Amino acid sequence: MSRENIVLTREERELQLDYAHRAGQSLRDRLGRQPMGCVVTFGCQQNEADSELIRGMFIDMGMGITDDEAKADVLVFNTCAIREHAEMRVFGNVGQTSHYKKDNPDMVICVCGCMPQQPQVAEKIKKSYPYVDIVFGTHALWMFPQLLCQRLSRKKRMFDISGEGRIWDGMPPVRKEGPCAWLSIMYGCNNFCSYCIVPYVRGRERSRHPDVVISELKELVAQGYKDITLLGQNVNSYGLDQEDFPDFAGLLERCNAVEGDFRIRFMTSHPKDATPRLFETMAKCEKVCHCIHLPVQCGSNRVLQEMNRRYTVEHYLELVECARKWMPDLTITSDIIVGFPGETEEECDETIALLEKVRFDSLFTFIYSRREGTRAAAMPDPATRQEKQKWFDKLLAVQNRISREKNADYVGKTVEVLVDGVSDDPNFDLTARTEGFKLVHLKGGTDLIGKTVRAEIERSSTVALFGKVME
Ligand code: 5AD
Ligand code: SF4
């Protein structure tokens, strides 16, 4: 597909806007009041960013936005397919919604995102959840106003999981409150790690034009956002799908040159595409946080090869060494999968040994989940769930100790943090993030939200730091 066909044309955008107005009008006529929209998000930051776009579409429809499912006239479940557990949660939630329709028969229930992009799942929703009105995949997200409009006028359930990945520049999202914002720089993934469903449900890599990224960044800065995360499934391959785009390090340099008081972070990085040039650029760009999420997945070369990760443990360790040489204060986090098909306890012990070597600040740890249609789904998987759970617990205990030790190093120190919200810990008032994205609970006034302050760290735990704002 040529570039021109990937990016939505102005006509296509205007057509959707027209559908949005018509859908909003139809709902208002039917209800005799302002209709309300609610989006419930499952899964990763990419889904959160997509949900922000759906909320933007609600605004185009003249609708209000609520977080209360029961009060919604249009209820959207934006779903995640990464693990079976995520899918079961979605089915559980969607199953609960039939009773909403008893109170509000006009409620429109939609299921979108990664789950229904898989045809067998879309089919299951169609058959087993007759009260779901609209089903669409990640590729049809930009057509939501049209699908809603058609549902309202034709009274027919709408299903659309077609389409190749498009880029819908210029659709303004409604972002969550606070000083942090996501900025998608690319969509999709080309990597086909053998366990992963993402390339099947999000399509091939499509980089957004650097000028569009920069102008959105400038807008965010002008709106007062202070902590901006460049988002993509594998940001390190940004630009590689287009001849005249900068690479990711080049894009970082351009972002860094934007004027203003803000910091930049990014996720996710694939180790096979992380380069010394990236680390050098991070070190030299003063607005780029010394913080990287670099999923290693496991510490056995045999398993890494089976996973189709295309790097070795040795290469990963070299990368970490190089990154720390450029940025001695670097915070590194990672993802680990325990119990990949055919993995043995000894191989999982190699992962534990890797954790001891790298000493990640924190980890996201998962037990392998079989995803229909992926290569790993066809691999023999002899270890039992109980065995995998035992390995998982052992690994987690090691990481928890390392995280605890690393966080304890902050006690007694003064760090610069961005105050980003209200703490749910009754002993504290605020939450804040360090440059390395460590969570800090603070005492202080809510007028500090959105401000960068210096904080003295008094205590730490496995997952957070605790302290007070310095005068
Ligand atoms: N099972 C378990 N974990 C998975 N991930 C991706 N696919 C699977 C799966 N089938 C994890 C990887 C990835 C993170 C986002 O989710 O660790 O980095
Ligand atoms: Fe999935 Fe691998 Fe792509 Fe990450 S890089 S989204 S794990 S296929």
Tab-separated table of C-alpha atoms and ligand atoms in Angstrom:
chain	number	residue	atom	x	y	z
A	1	MET	CA	0.000	0.000	0.000
A	2	SER	CA	1.455	3.368	-0.945
A	3	ARG	CA	1.912	6.108	1.621
A	4	GLU	CA	-0.928	8.128	0.084
A	5	ASN	CA	-3.310	5.233	0.662
A	6	ILE	CA	-2.218	4.683	4.266
A	7	VAL	CA	-2.837	8.167	5.597
A	8	LEU	CA	-6.543	9.076	5.702
A	9	THR	CA	-7.405	11.692	3.088
A	10	ARG	CA	-9.086	14.935	4.028
A	11	GLU	CA	-12.266	13.688	2.270
A	12	GLU	CA	-12.282	10.495	4.319
A	13	ARG	CA	-11.859	12.494	7.522
A	14	GLU	CA	-14.609	14.899	6.579
A	15	LEU	CA	-16.919	12.020	5.745
A	16	GLN	CA	-16.358	10.522	9.212
A	17	LEU	CA	-16.957	13.930	10.772
A	18	ASP	CA	-20.231	14.107	8.886
A	19	TYR	CA	-21.189	10.639	10.161
A	20	ALA	CA	-20.232	11.797	13.668
A	21	HIS	CA	-22.619	14.768	13.460
A	22	ARG	CA	-25.405	12.579	12.134
A	23	ALA	CA	-24.879	9.896	14.783
A	24	GLY	CA	-24.885	12.550	17.534
A	25	GLN	CA	-28.064	14.129	16.160
A	26	SER	CA	-29.809	10.780	15.895
A	27	LEU	CA	-28.938	9.958	19.527
A	28	ARG	CA	-30.064	13.384	20.747
A	29	ASP	CA	-33.383	13.048	18.879
A	30	ARG	CA	-33.946	9.634	20.320
A	31	LEU	CA	-33.029	10.526	23.915
A	32	GLY	CA	-34.184	14.141	24.093
A	33	ARG	CA	-30.984	15.094	25.931
A	34	GLN	CA	-27.223	15.102	25.497
A	35	PRO	CA	-26.080	11.510	24.933
A	36	MET	CA	-23.212	10.156	27.025
A	37	GLY	CA	-20.297	7.996	25.856
A	38	CYS	CA	-18.074	5.710	27.924
A	39	VAL	CA	-14.933	3.849	26.849
A	40	VAL	CA	-13.593	0.990	28.960
A	41	THR	CA	-10.005	0.163	28.044
A	42	PHE	CA	-8.147	-3.103	28.454
A	43	GLY	CA	-4.471	-3.628	27.692
A	44	CYS	CA	-1.525	-1.517	26.739
A	45	GLN	CA	-0.773	2.177	26.237
A	46	GLN	CA	-1.543	1.849	22.535
A	47	ASN	CA	-5.105	0.872	23.450
A	48	GLU	CA	-5.287	3.749	25.929
A	49	ALA	CA	-4.215	6.077	23.130
A	50	ASP	CA	-6.874	4.587	20.812
A	51	SER	CA	-9.498	5.101	23.527
A	52	GLU	CA	-8.489	8.756	23.740
A	53	LEU	CA	-9.289	8.990	20.016
A	54	ILE	CA	-12.698	7.366	20.528
A	55	ARG	CA	-13.436	9.926	23.248
A	56	GLY	CA	-12.406	12.604	20.738
A	57	MET	CA	-14.992	11.147	18.341
A	58	PHE	CA	-17.636	11.362	21.090
A	59	ILE	CA	-16.870	15.071	21.372
A	60	ASP	CA	-17.276	15.389	17.581
A	61	MET	CA	-20.688	13.780	18.040
A	62	GLY	CA	-21.652	16.435	20.576
A	63	MET	CA	-21.721	13.828	23.331
A	64	GLY	CA	-20.681	14.028	26.959
A	65	ILE	CA	-18.096	11.632	28.387
A	66	THR	CA	-18.604	9.504	31.478
A	67	ASP	CA	-16.563	6.854	33.273
A	68	ASP	CA	-19.747	5.262	34.614
A	69	GLU	CA	-20.712	2.371	32.303
A	70	ALA	CA	-24.302	2.345	33.556
A	71	LYS	CA	-24.815	6.003	32.608
A	72	ALA	CA	-23.584	5.531	29.045
A	73	ASP	CA	-25.756	5.698	25.954
A	74	VAL	CA	-22.834	4.443	23.880
A	75	LEU	CA	-20.571	2.018	25.734
A	76	VAL	CA	-17.321	0.936	24.047
A	77	PHE	CA	-15.066	-1.883	25.229
A	78	ASN	CA	-11.638	-1.377	23.692
A	79	THR	CA	-10.100	-4.806	24.094
A	80	CYS	CA	-6.748	-6.565	24.429
A	81	ALA	CA	-5.793	-9.964	22.996
A	82	ILE	CA	-2.245	-10.309	24.305
A	83	ARG	CA	-3.021	-13.072	26.808
A	84	GLU	CA	-5.977	-15.367	27.432
A	85	HIS	CA	-6.562	-13.790	30.839
A	86	ALA	CA	-7.123	-10.384	29.192
A	87	GLU	CA	-9.675	-11.901	26.815
A	88	MET	CA	-11.534	-13.692	29.624
A	89	ARG	CA	-11.818	-10.392	31.507
A	90	VAL	CA	-13.320	-8.727	28.472
A	91	PHE	CA	-15.850	-11.528	27.935
A	92	GLY	CA	-16.746	-11.285	31.636
A	93	ASN	CA	-17.299	-7.537	31.342
A	94	VAL	CA	-19.257	-7.727	28.111
A	95	GLY	CA	-21.394	-10.502	29.607
A	96	GLN	CA	-22.391	-8.142	32.435
A	97	THR	CA	-23.761	-5.526	30.062
A	98	SER	CA	-26.974	-7.305	29.012
A	99	HIS	CA	-28.717	-5.992	32.133
A	100	TYR	CA	-27.864	-2.375	31.198
A	101	LYS	CA	-30.126	-2.776	28.212
A	102	LYS	CA	-33.041	-3.629	30.503
A	103	ASP	CA	-32.811	-0.144	32.055
A	104	ASN	CA	-31.752	1.612	28.875
A	105	PRO	CA	-32.904	-0.369	25.795
A	106	ASP	CA	-31.406	2.302	23.540
A	107	MET	CA	-27.908	1.791	24.894
A	108	VAL	CA	-25.447	1.001	22.080
A	109	ILE	CA	-22.817	-1.542	23.117
A	110	CYS	CA	-19.606	-1.771	21.098
A	111	VAL	CA	-16.615	-4.110	21.274
A	112	CYS	CA	-13.501	-2.970	19.429
A	113	GLY	CA	-9.725	-3.261	19.367
A	114	CYS	CA	-7.426	-6.271	19.263
A	115	MET	CA	-9.829	-9.059	20.260
A	116	PRO	CA	-12.343	-8.766	17.433
A	117	GLN	CA	-9.557	-8.199	14.917
A	118	GLN	CA	-9.227	-12.001	15.203
A	119	PRO	CA	-12.039	-13.399	13.011
A	120	GLN	CA	-12.849	-16.335	15.314
A	121	VAL	CA	-13.308	-13.955	18.247
A	122	ALA	CA	-15.491	-11.579	16.216
A	123	GLU	CA	-17.608	-14.598	15.289
A	124	LYS	CA	-17.908	-15.656	18.929
A	125	ILE	CA	-19.083	-12.180	19.956
A	126	LYS	CA	-21.592	-12.170	17.115
A	127	LYS	CA	-23.048	-15.529	18.153
A	128	SER	CA	-22.818	-15.479	21.932
A	129	TYR	CA	-23.458	-11.813	22.760
A	130	PRO	CA	-26.567	-10.817	20.765
A	131	TYR	CA	-26.933	-7.566	22.711
A	132	VAL	CA	-23.590	-6.273	21.366
A	133	ASP	CA	-24.514	-3.777	18.637
A	134	ILE	CA	-21.204	-2.914	16.969
A	135	VAL	CA	-17.977	-4.896	16.624
A	136	PHE	CA	-14.886	-3.500	14.943
A	137	GLY	CA	-11.179	-4.258	14.883
A	138	THR	CA	-8.153	-2.021	15.341
A	139	HIS	CA	-8.047	-1.359	11.585
A	140	ALA	CA	-11.581	0.026	11.474
A	141	LEU	CA	-11.221	2.348	14.482
A	142	TRP	CA	-11.348	5.470	12.322
A	143	MET	CA	-14.704	4.298	10.909
A	144	PHE	CA	-16.440	4.224	14.290
A	145	PRO	CA	-18.642	7.289	13.530
A	146	GLN	CA	-19.827	5.606	10.329
A	147	LEU	CA	-20.551	2.279	12.054
A	148	LEU	CA	-22.464	4.015	14.835
A	149	CYS	CA	-24.428	6.111	12.375
A	150	GLN	CA	-25.345	3.039	10.343
A	151	ARG	CA	-26.364	1.093	13.429
A	152	LEU	CA	-28.634	3.930	14.525
A	153	SER	CA	-30.282	4.344	11.125
A	154	ARG	CA	-30.467	0.777	9.881
A	155	LYS	CA	-31.151	-0.999	13.169
A	156	LYS	CA	-28.747	-3.685	11.988
A	157	ARG	CA	-25.859	-4.961	14.094
A	158	MET	CA	-22.606	-3.750	12.537
A	159	PHE	CA	-19.482	-5.885	12.195
A	160	ASP	CA	-16.313	-4.572	10.589
A	161	ILE	CA	-12.949	-6.187	11.065
A	162	SER	CA	-11.786	-5.430	7.558
A	163	GLY	CA	-9.278	-2.956	6.338
A	164	GLU	CA	-5.583	-2.589	6.336
A	165	GLY	CA	-3.882	-0.351	8.839
A	166	ARG	CA	-4.487	3.308	8.153
A	167	ILE	CA	-3.086	6.393	9.838
A	168	TRP	CA	-5.727	8.837	11.067
A	169	ASP	CA	-3.684	12.004	11.531
A	170	GLY	CA	-5.655	15.011	12.631
A	171	MET	CA	-8.283	13.252	14.759
A	172	PRO	CA	-7.952	15.041	18.092
A	173	PRO	CA	-7.900	12.771	21.137
A	174	VAL	CA	-9.377	13.556	24.550
A	175	ARG	CA	-6.472	12.909	26.877
A	176	LYS	CA	-6.607	11.897	30.520
A	177	GLU	CA	-6.095	14.577	33.137
A	178	GLY	CA	-2.622	15.362	34.397
A	179	PRO	CA	0.717	16.428	32.956
A	180	CYS	CA	1.475	13.177	31.082
A	181	ALA	CA	0.488	12.465	27.477
A	182	TRP	CA	1.040	9.732	24.912
A	183	LEU	CA	2.010	10.526	21.377
A	184	SER	CA	1.793	7.656	18.873
A	185	ILE	CA	4.705	7.811	16.452
A	186	MET	CA	3.938	4.558	14.674
A	187	TYR	CA	1.459	1.710	14.544
A	188	GLY	CA	1.787	-2.030	14.035
A	189	CYS	CA	4.642	-4.499	14.338
A	190	ASN	CA	6.699	-6.496	11.827
A	191	ASN	CA	8.504	-8.740	14.254
A	192	PHE	CA	6.334	-11.813	14.620
A	193	CYS	CA	7.788	-12.987	17.902
A	194	SER	CA	6.479	-16.536	17.848
A	195	TYR	CA	4.260	-16.192	20.945
A	196	CYS	CA	2.733	-12.835	20.072
A	197	ILE	CA	-0.635	-11.965	18.539
A	198	VAL	CA	0.122	-8.255	18.067
A	199	PRO	CA	1.358	-8.366	14.433
A	200	TYR	CA	-1.830	-10.228	13.497
A	201	VAL	CA	-4.183	-7.742	15.138
A	202	ARG	CA	-2.314	-4.477	14.585
A	203	GLY	CA	-0.863	-5.046	11.137
A	204	ARG	CA	2.472	-3.980	9.665
A	205	GLU	CA	4.594	-1.085	10.890
A	206	ARG	CA	3.390	2.331	9.751
A	207	SER	CA	5.403	5.357	10.860
A	208	ARG	CA	3.671	8.695	11.173
A	209	HIS	CA	5.264	11.549	9.268
A	210	PRO	CA	7.939	13.284	11.403
A	211	ASP	CA	6.395	16.708	10.698
A	212	VAL	CA	3.055	15.459	12.059
A	213	VAL	CA	4.772	14.049	15.152
A	214	ILE	CA	6.604	17.324	15.778
A	215	SER	CA	3.534	19.479	15.285
A	216	GLU	CA	1.528	17.262	17.691
A	217	LEU	CA	4.370	17.457	20.177
A	218	LYS	CA	4.413	21.262	19.938
A	219	GLU	CA	0.667	21.311	20.512
A	220	LEU	CA	1.013	19.114	23.611
A	221	VAL	CA	3.745	21.373	24.986
A	222	ALA	CA	1.606	24.456	24.305
A	223	GLN	CA	-1.265	22.783	26.166
A	224	GLY	CA	1.024	22.392	29.187
A	225	TYR	CA	1.890	18.677	29.064
A	226	LYS	CA	5.214	18.049	30.780
A	227	ASP	CA	5.896	14.348	30.297
A	228	ILE	CA	5.371	13.008	26.805
A	229	THR	CA	5.772	9.357	25.874
A	230	LEU	CA	6.448	8.537	22.240
A	231	LEU	CA	4.492	5.387	21.596
A	232	GLY	CA	4.922	2.448	19.251
A	233	GLN	CA	5.083	-1.344	19.388
A	234	ASN	CA	8.767	-1.115	18.476
A	235	VAL	CA	9.862	2.520	18.373
A	236	ASN	CA	13.420	1.565	17.409
A	237	SER	CA	12.264	0.707	13.914
A	238	TYR	CA	10.547	4.084	13.495
A	239	GLY	CA	11.036	5.460	9.974
A	240	LEU	CA	12.406	2.261	8.479
A	241	ASP	CA	9.198	1.771	6.464
A	242	GLN	CA	9.700	5.103	4.629
A	243	GLU	CA	12.755	6.136	2.654
A	244	ASP	CA	12.782	9.817	3.555
A	245	PHE	CA	11.965	9.588	7.282
A	246	PRO	CA	14.597	9.987	10.003
A	247	ASP	CA	15.379	6.937	12.114
A	248	PHE	CA	14.230	6.872	15.729
A	249	ALA	CA	17.378	8.545	17.079
A	250	GLY	CA	16.883	11.269	14.448
A	251	LEU	CA	13.268	11.714	15.516
A	252	LEU	CA	14.369	11.990	19.162
A	253	GLU	CA	16.792	14.761	18.186
A	254	ARG	CA	13.998	16.635	16.420
A	255	CYS	CA	11.682	16.215	19.414
A	256	ASN	CA	14.435	17.391	21.742
A	257	ALA	CA	14.823	20.577	19.694
A	258	VAL	CA	11.202	21.591	20.349
A	259	GLU	CA	11.237	24.490	22.781
A	260	GLY	CA	9.568	24.277	26.162
A	261	ASP	CA	9.648	22.843	29.642
A	262	PHE	CA	8.907	19.149	29.163
A	263	ARG	CA	10.544	15.751	29.098
A	264	ILE	CA	10.359	12.940	26.582
A	265	ARG	CA	10.239	9.197	27.103
A	266	PHE	CA	9.389	6.369	24.741
A	267	MET	CA	8.198	2.785	24.616
A	268	THR	CA	8.637	0.027	23.585
A	269	SER	CA	12.173	-0.738	22.385
A	270	HIS	CA	13.113	-4.033	20.776
A	271	PRO	CA	16.675	-5.066	21.684
A	272	LYS	CA	17.414	-6.220	18.127
A	273	ASP	CA	16.942	-2.624	16.894
A	274	ALA	CA	18.434	-0.741	19.854
A	275	THR	CA	21.801	0.711	18.864
A	276	PRO	CA	24.714	2.535	20.512
A	277	ARG	CA	23.604	5.553	18.436
A	278	LEU	CA	20.248	5.473	20.243
A	279	PHE	CA	21.934	5.498	23.666
A	280	GLU	CA	24.325	8.246	22.622
A	281	THR	CA	21.375	10.315	21.391
A	282	MET	CA	19.459	9.715	24.630
A	283	ALA	CA	22.485	10.856	26.610
A	284	LYS	CA	22.981	13.989	24.527
A	285	CYS	CA	19.343	15.129	24.339
A	286	GLU	CA	18.658	16.895	27.629
A	287	LYS	CA	14.881	16.483	27.395
A	288	VAL	CA	15.030	12.721	26.847
A	289	CYS	CA	14.683	10.780	30.105
A	290	HIS	CA	17.405	8.354	31.071
A	291	CYS	CA	14.907	5.569	31.148
A	292	ILE	CA	14.295	2.627	28.844
A	293	HIS	CA	11.869	-0.275	28.664
A	294	LEU	CA	13.843	-2.974	26.883
A	295	PRO	CA	11.969	-6.303	26.963
A	296	VAL	CA	14.375	-9.224	27.072
A	297	GLN	CA	11.635	-11.912	27.450
A	298	CYS	CA	14.022	-14.641	28.655
A	299	GLY	CA	17.627	-15.482	29.474
A	300	SER	CA	18.156	-18.643	27.428
A	301	ASN	CA	19.584	-18.386	23.916
A	302	ARG	CA	17.727	-21.510	22.809
A	303	VAL	CA	14.381	-20.128	23.971
A	304	LEU	CA	15.134	-16.673	22.531
A	305	GLN	CA	15.686	-18.319	19.154
A	306	GLU	CA	12.426	-20.259	19.440
A	307	MET	CA	10.731	-16.995	20.334
A	308	ASN	CA	12.144	-15.463	17.121
A	309	ARG	CA	13.606	-12.569	19.090
A	310	ARG	CA	16.735	-12.323	16.890
A	311	TYR	CA	19.283	-11.430	19.588
A	312	THR	CA	21.304	-13.404	22.107
A	313	VAL	CA	21.712	-12.960	25.842
A	314	GLU	CA	25.291	-11.831	25.182
A	315	HIS	CA	24.116	-9.151	22.772
A	316	TYR	CA	21.508	-7.961	25.258
A	317	LEU	CA	24.146	-7.668	28.001
A	318	GLU	CA	26.383	-5.680	25.654
A	319	LEU	CA	23.518	-3.310	24.939
A	320	VAL	CA	22.891	-2.767	28.647
A	321	GLU	CA	26.586	-2.142	29.225
A	322	CYS	CA	26.730	0.355	26.383
A	323	ALA	CA	23.549	2.121	27.554
A	324	ARG	CA	24.896	2.404	31.097
A	325	LYS	CA	28.206	3.710	29.831
A	326	TRP	CA	26.374	6.581	28.154
A	327	MET	CA	23.902	7.030	31.033
A	328	PRO	CA	25.199	5.745	34.383
A	329	ASP	CA	21.904	6.819	36.014
A	330	LEU	CA	19.765	4.892	33.488
A	331	THR	CA	16.597	3.182	34.726
A	332	ILE	CA	15.975	-0.094	32.872
A	333	THR	CA	12.763	-2.101	32.945
A	334	SER	CA	11.847	-5.203	30.994
A	335	ASP	CA	9.243	-7.858	30.160
A	336	ILE	CA	9.729	-11.549	30.931
A	337	ILE	CA	7.718	-14.538	29.751
A	338	VAL	CA	7.975	-17.639	31.917
A	339	GLY	CA	7.028	-21.065	30.547
A	340	PHE	CA	7.373	-20.595	26.787
A	341	PRO	CA	6.565	-23.953	25.070
A	342	GLY	CA	9.399	-26.396	25.715
A	343	GLU	CA	11.145	-24.176	28.265
A	344	THR	CA	12.733	-26.123	31.117
A	345	GLU	CA	13.332	-25.132	34.725
A	346	GLU	CA	17.070	-24.868	33.949
A	347	GLU	CA	16.320	-22.407	31.146
A	348	CYS	CA	14.129	-20.357	33.467
A	349	ASP	CA	17.061	-20.371	35.914
A	350	GLU	CA	19.125	-18.805	33.124
A	351	THR	CA	16.578	-15.988	33.030
A	352	ILE	CA	16.965	-15.577	36.793
A	353	ALA	CA	20.750	-15.416	36.330
A	354	LEU	CA	20.223	-12.685	33.733
A	355	LEU	CA	18.088	-10.702	36.187
A	356	GLU	CA	20.944	-10.856	38.690
A	357	LYS	CA	23.388	-9.639	36.046
A	358	VAL	CA	21.319	-6.748	34.697
A	359	ARG	CA	19.525	-5.769	37.936
A	360	PHE	CA	16.461	-4.259	36.274
A	361	ASP	CA	14.672	-1.543	38.219
A	362	SER	CA	11.393	-3.367	37.716
A	363	LEU	CA	9.849	-6.021	35.524
A	364	PHE	CA	6.572	-6.988	33.932
A	365	THR	CA	6.412	-10.757	34.297
A	366	PHE	CA	3.982	-13.026	32.488
A	367	ILE	CA	3.290	-16.721	32.291
A	368	TYR	CA	3.156	-17.792	28.643
A	369	SER	CA	-0.340	-17.752	27.217
A	370	ARG	CA	-1.146	-19.710	24.055
A	371	ARG	CA	-2.494	-17.473	21.281
A	372	GLU	CA	-4.342	-19.172	18.436
A	373	GLY	CA	-2.705	-18.514	15.079
A	374	THR	CA	0.801	-17.767	16.378
A	375	ARG	CA	3.759	-20.040	15.628
A	376	ALA	CA	4.275	-20.964	19.273
A	377	ALA	CA	0.684	-22.186	19.511
A	378	ALA	CA	1.718	-25.235	17.488
A	379	MET	CA	4.783	-26.048	19.623
A	380	PRO	CA	4.749	-28.898	22.163
A	381	ASP	CA	4.242	-27.449	25.632
A	382	PRO	CA	4.898	-30.228	28.149
A	383	ALA	CA	5.418	-28.257	31.398
A	384	THR	CA	2.303	-28.021	33.563
A	385	ARG	CA	0.723	-24.779	34.720
A	386	GLN	CA	1.760	-25.631	38.308
A	387	GLU	CA	5.398	-26.089	37.290
A	388	LYS	CA	5.384	-22.798	35.405
A	389	GLN	CA	3.788	-21.052	38.376
A	390	LYS	CA	6.572	-22.385	40.618
A	391	TRP	CA	9.282	-21.034	38.253
A	392	PHE	CA	7.396	-17.764	37.984
A	393	ASP	CA	7.209	-17.348	41.776
A	394	LYS	CA	10.923	-18.095	42.112
A	395	LEU	CA	11.795	-15.521	39.448
A	396	LEU	CA	9.486	-12.909	40.910
A	397	ALA	CA	11.002	-13.299	44.388
A	398	VAL	CA	14.452	-12.586	42.935
A	399	GLN	CA	13.233	-9.522	41.038
A	400	ASN	CA	11.301	-8.223	44.056
A	401	ARG	CA	14.499	-8.334	46.097
A	402	ILE	CA	16.428	-6.506	43.369
A	403	SER	CA	13.681	-3.857	43.007
A	404	ARG	CA	13.616	-3.418	46.790
A	405	GLU	CA	17.392	-2.996	46.915
A	406	LYS	CA	17.435	-0.543	44.016
A	407	ASN	CA	14.630	1.549	45.518
A	408	ALA	CA	16.358	1.549	48.928
A	409	ASP	CA	19.323	3.302	47.285
A	410	TYR	CA	17.122	6.403	46.944
A	411	VAL	CA	16.433	6.753	50.675
A	412	GLY	CA	18.035	9.916	52.072
A	413	LYS	CA	18.508	11.376	48.599
A	414	THR	CA	16.846	14.376	47.006
A	415	VAL	CA	15.402	13.796	43.539
A	416	GLU	CA	13.606	15.902	40.970
A	417	VAL	CA	10.080	14.627	40.337
A	418	LEU	CA	7.064	15.635	38.285
A	419	VAL	CA	3.910	15.666	40.431
A	420	ASP	CA	1.245	13.909	38.344
A	421	GLY	CA	-1.764	13.174	40.530
A	422	VAL	CA	-3.368	12.364	43.852
A	423	SER	CA	-2.023	9.475	45.952
A	424	ASP	CA	-4.350	6.623	46.937
A	425	ASP	CA	-2.155	5.990	49.988
A	426	PRO	CA	-4.002	7.586	52.929
A	427	ASN	CA	-0.697	8.706	54.468
A	428	PHE	CA	0.256	10.743	51.414
A	429	ASP	CA	-1.291	13.427	49.217
A	430	LEU	CA	0.371	13.255	45.828
A	431	THR	CA	1.946	10.917	43.335
A	432	ALA	CA	4.959	11.902	41.307
A	433	ARG	CA	7.410	10.300	38.892
A	434	THR	CA	11.175	10.488	38.806
A	435	GLU	CA	12.972	10.826	35.492
A	436	GLY	CA	13.255	7.023	35.566
A	437	PHE	CA	9.439	6.820	35.991
A	438	LYS	CA	9.682	5.536	39.560
A	439	LEU	CA	6.475	6.107	41.494
A	440	VAL	CA	6.888	8.491	44.443
A	441	HIS	CA	4.202	9.127	47.079
A	442	LEU	CA	4.551	12.609	48.516
A	443	LYS	CA	3.148	14.908	51.144
A	444	GLY	CA	2.208	18.302	49.745
A	445	GLY	CA	-0.579	20.450	48.305
A	446	THR	CA	-2.588	19.507	45.195
A	447	ASP	CA	-1.589	22.869	43.689
A	448	LEU	CA	1.720	21.131	42.923
A	449	ILE	CA	0.130	18.765	40.353
A	450	GLY	CA	1.820	19.407	37.018
A	451	LYS	CA	4.877	20.980	38.650
A	452	THR	CA	8.419	19.695	38.860
A	453	VAL	CA	9.652	19.761	42.444
A	454	ARG	CA	12.532	18.439	44.484
A	455	ALA	CA	11.577	15.665	46.868
A	456	GLU	CA	13.449	14.101	49.750
A	457	ILE	CA	13.008	10.333	49.769
A	458	GLU	CA	12.447	9.014	53.288
A	459	ARG	CA	11.316	5.440	52.718
A	460	SER	CA	11.034	2.882	49.928
A	461	SER	CA	9.286	-0.373	49.075
A	462	THR	CA	9.438	-2.885	46.210
A	463	VAL	CA	7.230	-0.736	43.996
A	464	ALA	CA	7.474	2.859	45.225
A	465	LEU	CA	9.377	5.617	46.986
A	466	PHE	CA	7.919	7.781	49.758
A	467	GLY	CA	8.953	11.264	50.756
A	468	LYS	CA	8.230	14.919	51.096
A	469	VAL	CA	8.439	17.985	48.913
A	470	MET	CA	11.454	20.156	49.694
A	471	GLU	CA	10.722	23.819	50.279
B	1	5AD	N1	1.986	-14.869	26.600
B	1	5AD	C1	2.544	-14.198	27.630
B	1	5AD	N2	3.063	-12.973	27.519
B	1	5AD	C2	3.032	-12.382	26.305
B	1	5AD	N3	3.474	-11.182	25.880
B	1	5AD	C3	3.193	-11.066	24.571
B	1	5AD	N4	2.584	-12.176	24.130
B	1	5AD	C4	2.468	-13.009	25.182
B	1	5AD	C5	1.938	-14.311	25.365
B	1	5AD	N5	1.399	-14.992	24.352
B	1	5AD	C6	4.169	-10.235	26.754
B	1	5AD	C7	5.577	-9.941	26.244
B	1	5AD	C8	5.448	-8.547	25.705
B	1	5AD	C9	4.401	-7.961	26.607
B	1	5AD	C10	3.723	-6.746	26.101
B	1	5AD	O1	3.470	-9.008	26.753
B	1	5AD	O2	6.446	-9.960	27.365
B	1	5AD	O3	6.661	-7.811	25.763
B	2	SF4	FE1	4.767	-8.740	19.933
B	2	SF4	FE2	7.377	-9.045	19.395
B	2	SF4	FE3	5.949	-7.165	18.111
B	2	SF4	FE4	6.515	-6.840	20.709
B	2	SF4	S1	8.022	-6.928	19.054
B	2	SF4	S2	4.523	-6.528	19.723
B	2	SF4	S3	6.437	-8.966	21.474
B	2	SF4	S4	5.674	-9.388	17.974
